[in-house]
Short mmCIF file of C-alpha atoms in Angstrom, two decimals:
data_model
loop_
_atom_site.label_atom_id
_atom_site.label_comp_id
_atom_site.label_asym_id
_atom_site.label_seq_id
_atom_site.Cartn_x
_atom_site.Cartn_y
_atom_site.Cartn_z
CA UNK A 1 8.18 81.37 -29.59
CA UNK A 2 8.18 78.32 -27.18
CA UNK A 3 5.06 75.76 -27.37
CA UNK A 4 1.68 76.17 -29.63
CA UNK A 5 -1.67 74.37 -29.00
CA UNK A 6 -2.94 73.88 -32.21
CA UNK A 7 -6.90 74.50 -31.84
CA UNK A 8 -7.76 72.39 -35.06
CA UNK A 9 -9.05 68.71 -34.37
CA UNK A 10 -5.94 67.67 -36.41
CA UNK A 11 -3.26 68.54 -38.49
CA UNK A 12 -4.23 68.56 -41.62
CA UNK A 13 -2.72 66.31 -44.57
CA UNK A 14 -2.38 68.80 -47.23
CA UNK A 15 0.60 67.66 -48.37
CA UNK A 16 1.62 63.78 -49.95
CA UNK A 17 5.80 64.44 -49.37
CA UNK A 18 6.93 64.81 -46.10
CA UNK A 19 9.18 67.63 -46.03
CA UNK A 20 6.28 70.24 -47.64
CA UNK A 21 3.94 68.70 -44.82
CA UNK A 22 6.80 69.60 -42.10
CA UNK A 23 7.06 72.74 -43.48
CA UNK A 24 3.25 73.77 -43.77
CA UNK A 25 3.22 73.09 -40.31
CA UNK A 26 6.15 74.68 -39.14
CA UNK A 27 4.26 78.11 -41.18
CA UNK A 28 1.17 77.22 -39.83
CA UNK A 29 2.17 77.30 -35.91
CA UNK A 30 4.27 80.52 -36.54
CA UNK A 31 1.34 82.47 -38.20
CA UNK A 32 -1.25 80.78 -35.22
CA UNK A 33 1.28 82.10 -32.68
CA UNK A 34 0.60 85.49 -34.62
CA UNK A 35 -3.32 84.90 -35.49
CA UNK A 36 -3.66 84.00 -31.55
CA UNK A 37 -2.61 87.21 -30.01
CA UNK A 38 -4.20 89.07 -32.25
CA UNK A 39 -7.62 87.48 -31.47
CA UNK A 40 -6.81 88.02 -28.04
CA UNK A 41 -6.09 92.15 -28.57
CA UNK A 42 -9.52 92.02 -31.22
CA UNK A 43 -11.73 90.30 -28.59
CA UNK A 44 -10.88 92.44 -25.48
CA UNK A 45 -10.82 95.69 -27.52
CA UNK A 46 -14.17 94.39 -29.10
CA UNK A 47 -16.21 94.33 -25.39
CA UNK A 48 -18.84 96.55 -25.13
CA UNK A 49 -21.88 97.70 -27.38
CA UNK A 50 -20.65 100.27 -30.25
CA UNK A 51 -22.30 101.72 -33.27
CA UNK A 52 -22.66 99.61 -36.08
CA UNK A 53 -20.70 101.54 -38.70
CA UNK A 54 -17.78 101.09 -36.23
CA UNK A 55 -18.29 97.39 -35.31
CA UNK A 56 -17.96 97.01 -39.14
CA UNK A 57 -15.25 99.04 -39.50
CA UNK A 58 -13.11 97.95 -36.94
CA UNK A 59 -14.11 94.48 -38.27
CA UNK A 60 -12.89 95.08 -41.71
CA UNK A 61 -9.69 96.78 -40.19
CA UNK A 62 -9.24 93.36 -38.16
CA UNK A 63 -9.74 90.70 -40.59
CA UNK A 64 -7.84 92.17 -43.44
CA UNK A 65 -4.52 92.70 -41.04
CA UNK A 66 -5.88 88.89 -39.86
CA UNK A 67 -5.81 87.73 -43.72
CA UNK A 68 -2.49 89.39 -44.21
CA UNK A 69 -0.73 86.82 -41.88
CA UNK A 70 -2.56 83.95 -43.38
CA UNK A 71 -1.41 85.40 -46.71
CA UNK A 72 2.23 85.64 -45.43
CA UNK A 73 2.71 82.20 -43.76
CA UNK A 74 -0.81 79.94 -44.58
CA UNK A 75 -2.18 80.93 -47.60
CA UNK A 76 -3.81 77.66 -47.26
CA UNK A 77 -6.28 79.46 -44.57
CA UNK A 78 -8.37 82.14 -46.30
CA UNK A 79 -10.75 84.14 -44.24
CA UNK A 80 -14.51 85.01 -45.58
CA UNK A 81 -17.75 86.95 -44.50
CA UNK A 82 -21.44 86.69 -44.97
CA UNK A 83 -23.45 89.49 -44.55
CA UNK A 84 -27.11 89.93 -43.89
CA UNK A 85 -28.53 93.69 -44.17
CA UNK A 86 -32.06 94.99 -43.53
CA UNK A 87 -33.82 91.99 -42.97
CA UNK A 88 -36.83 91.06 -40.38
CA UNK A 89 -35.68 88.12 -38.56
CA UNK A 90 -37.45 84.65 -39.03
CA UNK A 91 -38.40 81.89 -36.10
CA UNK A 92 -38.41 79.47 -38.88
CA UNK A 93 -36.08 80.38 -41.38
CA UNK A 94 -32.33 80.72 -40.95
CA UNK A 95 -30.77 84.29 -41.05
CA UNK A 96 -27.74 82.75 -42.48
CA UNK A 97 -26.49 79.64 -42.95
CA UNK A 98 -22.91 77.65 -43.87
CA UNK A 99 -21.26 74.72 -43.93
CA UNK A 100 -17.77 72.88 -44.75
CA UNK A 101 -16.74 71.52 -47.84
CA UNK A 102 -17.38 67.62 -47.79
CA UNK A 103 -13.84 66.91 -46.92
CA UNK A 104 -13.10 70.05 -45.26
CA UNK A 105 -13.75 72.28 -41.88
CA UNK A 106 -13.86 75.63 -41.45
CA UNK A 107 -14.14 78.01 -38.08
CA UNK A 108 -16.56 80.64 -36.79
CA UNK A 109 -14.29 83.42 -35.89
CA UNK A 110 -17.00 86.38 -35.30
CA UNK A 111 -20.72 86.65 -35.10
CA UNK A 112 -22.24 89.81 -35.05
CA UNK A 113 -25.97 91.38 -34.95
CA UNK A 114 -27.63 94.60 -34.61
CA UNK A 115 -31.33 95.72 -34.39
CA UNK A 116 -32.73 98.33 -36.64
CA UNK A 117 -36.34 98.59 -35.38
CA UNK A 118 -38.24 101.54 -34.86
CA UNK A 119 -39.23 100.75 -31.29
CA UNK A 120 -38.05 98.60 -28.18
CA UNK A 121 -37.81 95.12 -28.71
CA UNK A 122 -35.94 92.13 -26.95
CA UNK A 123 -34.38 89.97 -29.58
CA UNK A 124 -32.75 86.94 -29.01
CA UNK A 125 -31.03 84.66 -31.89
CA UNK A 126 -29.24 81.54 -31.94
CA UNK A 127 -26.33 79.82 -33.79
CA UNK A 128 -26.61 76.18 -33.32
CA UNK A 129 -25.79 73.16 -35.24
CA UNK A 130 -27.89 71.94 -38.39
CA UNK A 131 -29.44 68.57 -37.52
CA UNK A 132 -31.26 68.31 -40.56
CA UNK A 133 -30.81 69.53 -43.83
CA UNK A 134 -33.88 71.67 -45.22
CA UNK A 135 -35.41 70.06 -48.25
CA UNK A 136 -36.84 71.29 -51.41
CA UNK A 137 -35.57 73.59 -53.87
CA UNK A 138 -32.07 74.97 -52.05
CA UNK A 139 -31.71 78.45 -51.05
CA UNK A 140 -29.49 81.31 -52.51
CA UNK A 141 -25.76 80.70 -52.81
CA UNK A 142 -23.87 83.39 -51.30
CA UNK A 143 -20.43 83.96 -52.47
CA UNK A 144 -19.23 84.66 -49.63
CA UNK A 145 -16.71 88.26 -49.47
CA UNK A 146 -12.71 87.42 -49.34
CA UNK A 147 -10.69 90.08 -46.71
CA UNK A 148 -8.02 89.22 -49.29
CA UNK A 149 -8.72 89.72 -52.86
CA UNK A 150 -6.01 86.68 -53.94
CA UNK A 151 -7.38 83.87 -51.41
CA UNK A 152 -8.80 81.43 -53.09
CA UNK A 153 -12.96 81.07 -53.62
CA UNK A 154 -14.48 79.21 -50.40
CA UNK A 155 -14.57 75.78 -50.87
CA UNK A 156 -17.50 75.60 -48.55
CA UNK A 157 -21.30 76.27 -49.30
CA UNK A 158 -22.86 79.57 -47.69
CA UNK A 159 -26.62 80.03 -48.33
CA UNK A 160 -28.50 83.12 -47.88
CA UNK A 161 -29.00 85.92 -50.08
CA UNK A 162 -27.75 89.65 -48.34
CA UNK A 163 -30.99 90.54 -48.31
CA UNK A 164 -33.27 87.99 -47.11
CA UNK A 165 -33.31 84.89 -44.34
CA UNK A 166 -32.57 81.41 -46.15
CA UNK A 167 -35.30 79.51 -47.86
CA UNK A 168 -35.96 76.02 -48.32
CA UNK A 169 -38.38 74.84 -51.16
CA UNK A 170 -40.25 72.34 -48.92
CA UNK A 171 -39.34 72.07 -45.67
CA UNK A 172 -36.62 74.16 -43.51
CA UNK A 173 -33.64 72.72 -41.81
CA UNK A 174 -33.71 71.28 -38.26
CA UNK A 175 -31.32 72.80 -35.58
CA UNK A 176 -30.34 71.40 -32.34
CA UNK A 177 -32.08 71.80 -29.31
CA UNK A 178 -28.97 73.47 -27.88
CA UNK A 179 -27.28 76.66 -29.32
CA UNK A 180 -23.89 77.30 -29.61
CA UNK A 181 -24.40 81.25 -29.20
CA UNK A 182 -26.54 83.04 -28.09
CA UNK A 183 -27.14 86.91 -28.87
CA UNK A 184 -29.42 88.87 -26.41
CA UNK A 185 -30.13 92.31 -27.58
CA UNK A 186 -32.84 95.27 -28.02
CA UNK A 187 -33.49 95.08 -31.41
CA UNK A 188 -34.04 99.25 -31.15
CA UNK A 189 -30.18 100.12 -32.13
CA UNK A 190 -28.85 97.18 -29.95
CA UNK A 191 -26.00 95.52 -31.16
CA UNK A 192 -24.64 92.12 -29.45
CA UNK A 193 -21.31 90.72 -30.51
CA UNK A 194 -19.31 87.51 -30.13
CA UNK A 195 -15.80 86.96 -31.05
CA UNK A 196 -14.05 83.75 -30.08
CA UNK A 197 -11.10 83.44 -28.45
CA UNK A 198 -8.37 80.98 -28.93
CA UNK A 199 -9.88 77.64 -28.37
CA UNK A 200 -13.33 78.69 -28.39
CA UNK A 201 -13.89 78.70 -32.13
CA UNK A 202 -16.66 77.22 -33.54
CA UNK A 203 -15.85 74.10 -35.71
CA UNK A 204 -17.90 73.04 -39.20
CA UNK A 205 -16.47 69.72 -40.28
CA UNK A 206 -17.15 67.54 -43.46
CA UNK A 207 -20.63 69.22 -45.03
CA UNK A 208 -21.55 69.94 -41.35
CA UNK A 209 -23.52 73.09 -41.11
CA UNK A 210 -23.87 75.69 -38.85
CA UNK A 211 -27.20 78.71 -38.80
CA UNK A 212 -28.04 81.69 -37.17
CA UNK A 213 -32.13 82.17 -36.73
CA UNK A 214 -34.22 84.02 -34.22
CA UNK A 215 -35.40 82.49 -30.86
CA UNK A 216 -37.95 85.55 -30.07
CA UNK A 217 -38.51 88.37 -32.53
CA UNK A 218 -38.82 89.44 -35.76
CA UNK A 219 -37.59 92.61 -35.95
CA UNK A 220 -35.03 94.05 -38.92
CA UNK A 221 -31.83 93.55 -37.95
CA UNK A 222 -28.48 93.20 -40.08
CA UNK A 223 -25.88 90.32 -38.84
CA UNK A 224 -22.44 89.39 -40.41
CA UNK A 225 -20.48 85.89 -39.33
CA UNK A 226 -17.04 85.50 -39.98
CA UNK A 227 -15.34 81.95 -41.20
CA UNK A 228 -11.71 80.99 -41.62
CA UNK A 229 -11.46 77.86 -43.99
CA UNK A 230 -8.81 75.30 -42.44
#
């Protein structure tokens, strides 16, 4: 299969003996040789605006086939979704919001969102970095939906409920000044869609956290994210 950049920081130690380290890495680069090239295939055939009920289809179709290889050669790697549906976007409040497990990372795979308002609007929403964690009473857990019923639950913490933006009891959380993504759209049936290719994921390291919430606009939109826990 010839040479594999890894796109994780660093090879994780999963493993204290040294032969089931060598060999959960020798499964890991075969299944990211596998993961890799379908990404590519996903993104490219992904380009272009498309109805929502077939963004989410094709999604589904994608990620389970995507989960099947992690299933076959890293079950170690589970893939997960969170889903917001019907909401009104928020300029303060985070649309959704995630983060790693304390001693763990995961990667943004997919971030999708589509408008459902009932007249032109521009929309534009940012995922960017948590700076600061909101404060107060926390915000709905989301468990967040496996593409493969036997991967384990997340280890990492998703907040949000499906149906409303994320709410801190006293004060919300802080982002950076400086998104990692940004989605332009018309919030009147637009959709806008990014999907990252290899080497462009979006890393979550160590109870880091990561949020989507609207730059301009408040219109009703519905927005999924995908994660892959590594």
């Amino acid at each position: 299969m010839g040479l594999l950049r890894v796109t994780w920081p660093a090879a994780p130690a999963l493993y204290d003996r040294p032969g089931e380290q060598a060999d959960f890495l020798r499964r890991l680069h075969i299944a990211e040789t596998v993961k890799q090239d379908m990404r590519r295939r996903y993104a490219h055939a992904t380009r272009g605006p498309a109805a929502f009920d077939d963004m989410a289809r094709r999604a589904h179709d994608f990620w389970s086939g995507y989960e099947l290889v992690n299933q076959r050669w890293v079950p170690e790697d589970p893939v997960y979704s969170k889903a917001v549906t019907g909401v009104a976007m928020s300029t303060t409040n985070d649309y959704w919001e995630l983060g790693a497990a304390s001693a763990g990372q995961l990667r943004i795979l997919e971030s999708f969102i589509g408008g459902e308002a009932t007249v032109s609007t521009v929309a534009r929403v940012a995922v960017s970095r948590v700076t600061t964690q909101g404060t107060g009473t926390a915000p709905t857990v989301y468990t967040p939906e496996k593409f493969n019923t036997r991967s384990a639950a997340a280890a990492g913490t998703y907040y949000g409920a499906v149906g409303a933006v994320v709410t801190w009891g006293t004060a919300q959380a802080v982002l950076a000044a400086n998104p990692l993504i940004v989605h332009v759209f018309n919030a009147f049936g637009g959709t806008d869609r990014w999907v990252a290719q290899p080497g462009e994921e979006v890393y979550c390291v160590n109870a880091e956290f990561i949020s989507m919430r609207s730059l301009t606009g408040v219109a009703v939109c519905s927005a999924m994210v995908v994660a892959e826990e590594v």
